[in-house]
Amino acid sequence: MPALTAVTLDELYAPFRPRLARIVTLVMAVVVVLGTVVVIVSIPELGPADQIGFALLCLLIVWFCWRQFSVAATPSADGLVVRNLMITTRLAWAEVVSVRFGSGRPWVQLDLADGDTLAVMGVQRADGERAVAEARRMATLVAQHTATQRDD
């Protein structure tokens, strides 16, 4: 069992970001851009409309990669901003009931006070032990901000 270490406020409130997904999407975006340039330049039979079509498709794929690259959860004293692939959600700490990251879950899941759940793609199972530590850090933040005098 690893030794517990003191955590500074800066470390506790650092943004949650996946590591492996960011690397994969960055590499994929570069490959798509280079592949598109090669196709446009090396196939002289392509007309201007085809070239524009390839360029637009490339931009769409790069935009999607950027969205995946920018997935994060940013904690503050007021709450948590969760930026997933398509939607950004702002939560007050009081809205978060619990943090789940059980086996089989691809990312952290928050149980919310209104009965809903919210996936937090900023902590992904693919990151292994780092993801488990990040889920614990998120649970610590939730516990600190939702504790009451009589915390049942």
XYZ file of N, CA, C and O in Angstrom:
608
model
N 0.846 -1.184 0.000
C 0.000 0.000 0.000
C 0.887 1.240 0.000
O 1.786 1.356 0.823
N 0.663 2.192 -0.921
C 1.525 3.369 -0.984
C 1.333 4.252 0.241
O 0.268 4.319 0.838
N 2.392 4.947 0.588
C 2.362 5.842 1.740
C 1.547 7.083 1.407
O 1.551 7.563 0.276
N 0.813 7.575 2.395
C 0.038 8.795 2.203
C 0.972 9.988 2.269
O 1.882 10.033 3.087
N 0.748 10.951 1.407
C 1.577 12.152 1.402
C 0.693 13.371 1.579
O -0.493 13.346 1.261
N 1.287 14.421 2.087
C 0.543 15.676 2.233
C 0.317 16.266 0.849
O 1.199 16.258 -0.002
N -0.874 16.762 0.634
C -1.240 17.324 -0.660
C -1.485 18.816 -0.475
O -2.218 19.225 0.422
N -0.883 19.619 -1.328
C -1.097 21.063 -1.256
C -2.446 21.411 -1.884
O -3.026 20.611 -2.624
N -2.931 22.604 -1.596
C -4.188 23.050 -2.196
C -4.087 23.119 -3.710
O -5.048 22.797 -4.421
N -2.926 23.537 -4.225
C -2.747 23.595 -5.682
C -2.885 22.206 -6.299
O -3.488 22.053 -7.359
N -2.320 21.199 -5.642
C -2.426 19.829 -6.150
C -3.858 19.312 -6.034
O -4.357 18.644 -6.935
N -4.512 19.637 -4.923
C -5.876 19.171 -4.703
C -6.833 19.779 -5.726
O -7.734 19.113 -6.225
N -6.626 21.048 -6.073
C -7.516 21.749 -7.004
C -7.000 21.759 -8.446
O -7.522 22.499 -9.278
N -6.010 20.952 -8.745
C -5.514 20.851 -10.123
C -6.605 20.255 -11.011
O -7.404 19.427 -10.563
N -6.672 20.661 -12.273
C -7.684 20.098 -13.179
C -7.486 18.591 -13.360
O -6.363 18.089 -13.321
N -8.585 17.899 -13.555
C -8.556 16.467 -13.855
C -8.539 16.332 -15.369
O -9.459 16.789 -16.037
N -7.485 15.723 -15.890
C -7.372 15.526 -17.342
C -6.862 14.122 -17.616
O -5.929 13.670 -16.955
N -7.416 13.448 -18.625
C -6.889 12.125 -18.959
C -5.522 12.257 -19.621
O -5.243 13.263 -20.276
N -4.679 11.300 -19.430
C -3.347 11.364 -20.015
C -3.305 10.631 -21.356
O -2.922 11.205 -22.367
N -3.698 9.365 -21.368
C -3.591 8.553 -22.577
C -4.481 9.088 -23.703
O -4.055 9.170 -24.854
N -5.693 9.474 -23.377
C -6.614 9.986 -24.406
C -6.067 11.245 -25.064
O -6.234 11.457 -26.269
N -5.404 12.094 -24.284
C -4.842 13.326 -24.854
C -3.711 13.011 -25.825
O -3.602 13.621 -26.886
N -2.890 12.041 -25.484
C -1.781 11.652 -26.366
C -2.325 11.058 -27.659
O -1.902 11.431 -28.765
N -3.285 10.144 -27.535
C -3.850 9.477 -28.712
C -4.518 10.486 -29.639
O -4.317 10.446 -30.859
N -5.311 11.403 -29.085
C -6.007 12.356 -29.953
C -5.052 13.346 -30.605
O -5.276 13.746 -31.750
N -3.992 13.716 -29.907
C -3.003 14.610 -30.510
C -2.311 13.924 -31.691
O -2.190 14.497 -32.774
N -1.894 12.684 -31.495
C -1.249 11.924 -32.575
C -2.220 11.733 -33.736
O -1.857 11.916 -34.904
N -3.464 11.413 -33.412
C -4.458 11.196 -34.462
C -4.705 12.472 -35.277
O -4.809 12.422 -36.504
N -4.778 13.608 -34.613
C -4.988 14.871 -35.323
C -3.827 15.158 -36.277
O -4.048 15.572 -37.423
N -2.618 14.939 -35.824
C -1.443 15.170 -36.674
C -1.475 14.230 -37.882
O -1.236 14.651 -39.021
N -1.790 12.954 -37.656
C -1.853 11.977 -38.751
C -2.934 12.379 -39.760
O -2.713 12.307 -40.974
N -4.086 12.818 -39.287
C -5.176 13.207 -40.184
C -4.773 14.425 -41.024
O -5.007 14.460 -42.234
N -4.153 15.419 -40.394
C -3.724 16.614 -41.138
C -2.679 16.237 -42.188
O -2.790 16.633 -43.358
N -1.681 15.473 -41.781
C -0.642 15.069 -42.740
C -1.221 14.210 -43.855
O -0.879 14.396 -45.032
N -2.111 13.286 -43.513
C -2.742 12.436 -44.530
C -3.567 13.241 -45.509
O -3.542 12.984 -46.717
N -4.275 14.226 -44.994
C -5.093 15.074 -45.867
C -4.219 15.882 -46.816
O -4.517 15.989 -48.019
N -3.135 16.437 -46.311
C -2.211 17.199 -47.164
C -1.637 16.288 -48.249
O -1.575 16.667 -49.434
N -1.228 15.078 -47.872
C -0.669 14.135 -48.851
C -1.703 13.809 -49.923
O -1.391 13.801 -51.119
N -2.941 13.550 -49.530
C -3.987 13.212 -50.505
C -4.244 14.389 -51.449
O -4.297 14.222 -52.665
N -4.376 15.576 -50.896
C -4.677 16.748 -51.728
C -3.534 17.048 -52.697
O -3.771 17.360 -53.862
N -2.298 16.924 -52.229
C -1.142 17.262 -53.066
C -0.813 16.155 -54.072
O -0.438 16.435 -55.209
N -0.969 14.899 -53.666
C -0.488 13.799 -54.516
C -1.499 13.299 -55.541
O -1.136 12.514 -56.413
N -2.731 13.701 -55.467
C -3.725 13.249 -56.445
C -4.126 14.441 -57.309
O -5.017 15.226 -56.950
N -3.481 14.582 -58.461
C -3.750 15.751 -59.307
C -5.154 15.742 -59.931
O -5.642 16.786 -60.366
N -5.796 14.561 -59.966
C -7.131 14.481 -60.571
C -8.210 15.130 -59.703
O -9.331 15.342 -60.164
N -7.881 15.422 -58.467
C -8.875 16.040 -57.588
C -9.151 17.470 -58.040
O -8.234 18.256 -58.253
N -10.402 17.775 -58.184
C -10.775 19.142 -58.533
C -10.834 20.002 -57.279
O -10.714 19.502 -56.154
N -11.029 21.288 -57.439
C -11.099 22.185 -56.284
C -12.198 21.802 -55.291
O -12.015 21.900 -54.077
N -13.335 21.344 -55.792
C -14.432 20.951 -54.894
C -14.022 19.750 -54.045
O -14.323 19.695 -52.847
N -13.321 18.785 -54.645
C -12.850 17.609 -53.896
C -11.810 18.013 -52.850
O -11.825 17.514 -51.728
N -10.911 18.889 -53.251
C -9.886 19.352 -52.310
C -10.518 20.071 -51.120
O -10.123 19.849 -49.976
N -11.507 20.903 -51.398
C -12.207 21.606 -50.314
C -12.952 20.602 -49.435
O -12.944 20.712 -48.203
N -13.547 19.595 -50.049
C -14.247 18.550 -49.292
C -13.300 17.815 -48.363
O -13.624 17.578 -47.191
N -12.119 17.424 -48.872
C -11.122 16.758 -48.018
C -10.668 17.676 -46.887
O -10.518 17.244 -45.750
N -10.460 18.941 -47.208
C -10.010 19.885 -46.189
C -11.083 20.072 -45.106
O -10.775 20.114 -43.908
N -12.345 20.162 -45.512
C -13.431 20.308 -44.546
C -13.574 19.065 -43.666
O -13.787 19.177 -42.453
N -13.440 17.887 -44.267
C -13.488 16.646 -43.500
C -12.333 16.595 -42.502
O -12.513 16.223 -41.338
N -11.170 17.014 -42.938
C -10.000 17.086 -42.058
C -10.274 18.028 -40.885
O -9.998 17.677 -39.726
N -10.833 19.195 -41.159
C -11.137 20.152 -40.094
C -12.159 19.588 -39.106
O -12.030 19.796 -37.897
N -13.134 18.878 -39.602
C -14.138 18.264 -38.735
C -13.497 17.220 -37.807
O -13.765 17.196 -36.602
N -12.639 16.385 -38.359
C -11.966 15.358 -37.549
C -11.019 16.006 -36.546
O -10.973 15.609 -35.375
N -10.288 17.033 -36.948
C -9.383 17.733 -36.029
C -10.173 18.434 -34.932
O -9.768 18.422 -33.766
N -11.325 19.006 -35.258
C -12.172 19.624 -34.240
C -12.616 18.587 -33.209
O -12.569 18.835 -32.007
N -13.032 17.407 -33.687
C -13.440 16.335 -32.784
C -12.264 15.909 -31.900
O -12.434 15.701 -30.695
N -11.082 15.796 -32.474
C -9.880 15.459 -31.690
C -9.589 16.534 -30.646
O -9.234 16.228 -29.502
N -9.759 17.791 -31.017
C -9.538 18.883 -30.064
C -10.521 18.788 -28.904
O -10.154 19.004 -27.747
N -11.792 18.476 -29.208
C -12.790 18.319 -28.135
C -12.379 17.191 -27.186
O -12.469 17.329 -25.982
N -11.930 16.079 -27.734
C -11.482 14.965 -26.888
C -10.236 15.364 -26.104
O -10.109 15.046 -24.936
N -9.333 16.085 -26.733
C -8.104 16.534 -26.078
C -8.410 17.473 -24.917
O -7.718 17.472 -23.899
N -9.468 18.276 -25.041
C -9.767 19.292 -24.033
C -10.715 18.814 -22.933
O -11.124 19.613 -22.079
N -11.054 17.537 -22.924
C -11.896 16.982 -21.867
C -11.199 17.199 -20.521
O -10.005 16.940 -20.392
N -11.952 17.710 -19.536
C -11.361 17.988 -18.219
C -12.462 18.236 -17.198
O -13.618 18.471 -17.551
N -12.070 18.186 -15.950
C -12.936 18.613 -14.851
C -12.100 19.563 -14.011
O -11.012 19.206 -13.561
N -12.593 20.781 -13.839
C -11.829 21.809 -13.138
C -12.515 22.154 -11.819
O -13.584 22.764 -11.821
N -11.881 21.770 -10.700
C -12.475 22.083 -9.399
C -12.090 23.483 -8.933
O -11.048 24.018 -9.303
N -12.962 24.063 -8.124
C -12.679 25.340 -7.475
C -13.363 25.303 -6.117
O -14.054 24.335 -5.788
N -13.210 26.346 -5.350
C -13.868 26.403 -4.044
C -15.384 26.399 -4.196
O -16.102 25.940 -3.305
N -15.892 26.890 -5.326
C -17.332 26.989 -5.550
C -17.963 25.710 -6.091
O -19.151 25.479 -5.887
N -17.209 24.922 -6.848
C -17.784 23.726 -7.450
C -16.868 23.101 -8.467
O -15.647 23.255 -8.410
N -17.476 22.419 -9.408
C -16.738 21.652 -10.397
C -17.298 21.959 -11.784
O -18.511 21.938 -11.986
N -16.407 22.269 -12.716
C -16.804 22.451 -14.112
C -16.334 21.209 -14.860
O -15.137 20.917 -14.914
N -17.297 20.466 -15.408
C -16.999 19.214 -16.111
C -17.163 19.454 -17.601
O -18.264 19.727 -18.080
N -16.056 19.364 -18.329
C -16.094 19.518 -19.784
C -15.918 18.137 -20.394
O -14.819 17.579 -20.386
N -17.011 17.574 -20.872
C -16.963 16.283 -21.539
C -16.861 16.507 -23.044
O -16.651 17.635 -23.485
N -17.024 15.473 -23.792
C -16.809 15.558 -25.231
C -17.676 16.618 -25.904
O -17.179 17.415 -26.689
N -18.944 16.684 -25.575
C -19.829 17.636 -26.241
C -20.446 18.674 -25.317
O -20.884 19.716 -25.791
N -20.526 18.404 -24.025
C -21.252 19.293 -23.117
C -20.376 19.694 -21.936
O -19.645 18.871 -21.387
N -20.462 20.950 -21.547
C -19.792 21.446 -20.346
C -20.862 21.699 -19.290
O -21.851 22.366 -19.564
N -20.636 21.148 -18.089
C -21.599 21.264 -16.999
C -20.922 21.910 -15.798
O -19.830 21.507 -15.406
N -21.596 22.899 -15.213
C -21.106 23.547 -13.991
C -21.925 23.051 -12.817
O -23.158 23.132 -12.844
N -21.242 22.558 -11.789
C -21.905 22.021 -10.603
C -21.415 22.731 -9.354
O -20.220 22.984 -9.213
N -22.323 23.020 -8.448
C -21.928 23.453 -7.105
C -21.609 22.177 -6.330
O -22.156 21.101 -6.619
N -20.724 22.273 -5.365
C -20.346 21.082 -4.597
C -21.569 20.433 -3.956
O -21.645 19.201 -3.854
N -22.540 21.226 -3.526
C -23.731 20.684 -2.871
C -24.554 19.788 -3.805
O -25.325 18.955 -3.341
N -24.361 19.934 -5.117
C -25.097 19.110 -6.076
C -24.518 17.710 -6.215
O -25.174 16.814 -6.735
N -23.278 17.502 -5.781
C -22.604 16.218 -5.951
C -22.793 15.389 -4.679
O -22.391 15.796 -3.599
N -23.417 14.229 -4.824
C -23.679 13.352 -3.684
C -22.532 12.375 -3.472
O -22.077 12.174 -2.354
N -22.057 11.756 -4.569
C -20.961 10.790 -4.435
C -20.195 10.647 -5.742
O -20.648 11.071 -6.808
N -19.026 10.022 -5.616
C -18.144 9.763 -6.754
C -18.008 8.250 -6.890
O -17.700 7.565 -5.921
N -18.261 7.733 -8.097
C -18.124 6.286 -8.321
C -17.114 6.037 -9.447
O -17.097 6.734 -10.442
N -16.304 4.996 -9.214
C -15.312 4.597 -10.228
C -15.068 3.101 -10.090
O -13.958 2.636 -10.010
N -16.154 2.355 -10.039
C -16.059 0.909 -9.864
C -15.531 0.211 -11.094
O -15.348 0.809 -12.154
N -15.306 -1.077 -10.952
C -14.789 -1.855 -12.078
C -15.781 -1.813 -13.240
O -16.985 -1.838 -13.051
N -15.247 -1.734 -14.411
C -16.064 -1.698 -15.610
C -16.483 -0.304 -16.053
O -16.965 -0.130 -17.161
N -16.309 0.697 -15.209
C -16.655 2.065 -15.608
C -15.490 2.657 -16.399
O -14.367 2.654 -15.931
N -15.760 3.207 -17.570
C -14.661 3.783 -18.357
C -14.163 5.107 -17.795
O -13.042 5.511 -18.066
N -15.001 5.808 -17.008
C -14.602 7.066 -16.402
C -15.375 7.264 -15.102
O -16.326 6.549 -14.813
N -14.969 8.269 -14.351
C -15.628 8.571 -13.080
C -17.073 8.970 -13.344
O -17.377 9.611 -14.354
N -17.939 8.599 -12.421
C -19.343 8.977 -12.518
C -19.745 9.666 -11.220
O -19.452 9.189 -10.132
N -20.400 10.813 -11.351
C -20.888 11.552 -10.191
C -22.374 11.279 -10.019
O -23.128 11.339 -10.987
N -22.780 10.992 -8.791
C -24.194 10.911 -8.462
C -24.601 12.300 -7.994
O -23.965 12.866 -7.104
N -25.649 12.837 -8.577
C -26.068 14.201 -8.281
C -27.295 14.215 -7.376
O -28.061 13.251 -7.321
N -27.485 15.308 -6.671
C -28.567 15.451 -5.698
C -29.948 15.316 -6.340
O -30.890 14.877 -5.685
N -30.071 15.641 -7.622
C -31.373 15.541 -8.291
C -31.676 14.127 -8.785
O -32.664 13.901 -9.471
N -30.807 13.162 -8.452
C -31.013 11.776 -8.859
C -30.356 11.408 -10.166
O -30.334 10.246 -10.563
N -29.805 12.372 -10.852
C -29.142 12.145 -12.132
C -27.700 11.709 -11.894
O -27.197 11.760 -10.776
N -27.038 11.276 -12.933
C -25.611 10.966 -12.866
C -24.897 11.762 -13.953
O -25.514 12.163 -14.944
N -23.613 11.984 -13.753
C -22.811 12.717 -14.730
C -21.467 12.022 -14.887
O -20.741 11.838 -13.905
N -21.146 11.636 -16.110
C -19.837 11.062 -16.395
C -18.806 12.180 -16.388
O -19.075 13.282 -16.855
N -17.635 11.882 -15.858
C -16.524 12.840 -15.849
C -15.406 12.212 -16.679
O -14.609 11.421 -16.179
N -15.367 12.570 -17.951
C -14.398 11.968 -18.859
C -12.968 12.422 -18.587
O -12.033 11.892 -19.163
N -12.798 13.370 -17.679
C -11.463 13.833 -17.309
C -10.680 12.818 -16.494
O -9.472 12.944 -16.336
N -11.363 11.796 -15.982
C -10.699 10.710 -15.251
C -11.098 9.416 -15.941
O -12.234 8.972 -15.821
N -10.159 8.823 -16.691
C -10.469 7.663 -17.521
C -9.721 6.426 -17.072
O -8.536 6.476 -16.762
N -10.428 5.301 -17.066
C -9.878 4.015 -16.643
C -8.589 3.670 -17.404
O -7.695 3.039 -16.849
N -8.456 4.098 -18.631
C -7.275 3.783 -19.444
C -5.985 4.293 -18.812
O -4.904 3.797 -19.128
N -6.079 5.264 -17.902
C -4.893 5.804 -17.244
C -4.445 4.963 -16.046
O -3.517 5.348 -15.327
N -5.101 3.843 -15.795
C -4.663 2.887 -14.772
C -4.676 3.440 -13.357
O -5.648 4.036 -12.907
N -3.561 3.229 -12.654
C -3.452 3.641 -11.253
C -3.574 5.155 -11.086
O -4.075 5.631 -10.072
N -3.116 5.896 -12.062
C -3.261 7.358 -11.999
C -4.739 7.731 -11.947
O -5.142 8.614 -11.200
N -5.566 7.041 -12.726
C -7.004 7.312 -12.730
C -7.629 6.994 -11.376
O -8.483 7.736 -10.895
N -7.194 5.915 -10.752
C -7.712 5.554 -9.423
C -7.348 6.647 -8.416
O -8.185 7.065 -7.605
N -6.113 7.139 -8.474
C -5.685 8.213 -7.574
C -6.472 9.498 -7.833
O -6.858 10.201 -6.887
N -6.758 9.788 -9.098
C -7.524 10.981 -9.435
C -8.973 10.857 -8.952
O -9.564 11.830 -8.486
N -9.543 9.659 -9.041
C -10.905 9.438 -8.528
C -10.938 9.646 -7.016
O -11.877 10.244 -6.489
N -9.902 9.191 -6.334
C -9.817 9.419 -4.883
C -9.706 10.913 -4.575
O -10.314 11.402 -3.626
N -8.919 11.623 -5.362
C -8.773 13.066 -5.150
C -10.115 13.766 -5.349
O -10.487 14.660 -4.580
N -10.862 13.358 -6.376
C -12.173 13.964 -6.603
C -13.113 13.642 -5.440
O -13.849 14.519 -4.972
N -13.086 12.403 -4.959
C -13.933 12.028 -3.820
C -13.553 12.824 -2.578
O -14.419 13.228 -1.793
N -12.261 13.096 -2.405
C -11.795 13.912 -1.278
C -12.350 15.316 -1.381
O -12.826 15.887 -0.387
N -12.309 15.901 -2.564
C -12.862 17.242 -2.763
C -14.363 17.280 -2.455
O -14.842 18.189 -1.780
N -15.079 16.279 -2.940
C -16.523 16.225 -2.685
C -16.773 16.117 -1.187
O -17.618 16.825 -0.637
N -16.033 15.243 -0.523
C -16.214 15.059 0.922
C -15.911 16.342 1.696
O -16.637 16.706 2.619
N -14.856 17.036 1.309
C -14.489 18.278 2.001
C -15.535 19.367 1.822
O -15.796 20.142 2.738
N -16.119 19.435 0.641
C -17.051 20.522 0.358
C -18.498 20.211 0.703
O -19.334 21.104 0.656
N -18.788 18.966 1.024
C -20.164 18.621 1.367
C -20.307 18.203 2.827
O -21.400 17.855 3.251
N -19.212 18.251 3.580
C -19.267 17.884 4.998
C -20.102 18.904 5.763
O -20.066 20.096 5.477
N -20.856 18.421 6.736
C -21.650 19.288 7.590
C -21.262 19.038 9.052
O -20.481 18.130 9.337
N -21.807 19.814 9.965
C -21.527 19.619 11.387
C -21.868 18.190 11.778
O -21.144 17.547 12.503
N -23.005 17.715 11.306
C -23.423 16.343 11.570
C -23.505 15.635 10.233
O -24.530 15.623 9.574
N -22.391 15.061 9.784
C -22.309 14.452 8.459
C -22.749 12.995 8.538
O -21.983 12.105 8.863
N -24.031 12.748 8.250
C -24.568 11.395 8.333
C -24.165 10.665 7.095
O -24.699 10.195 6.300
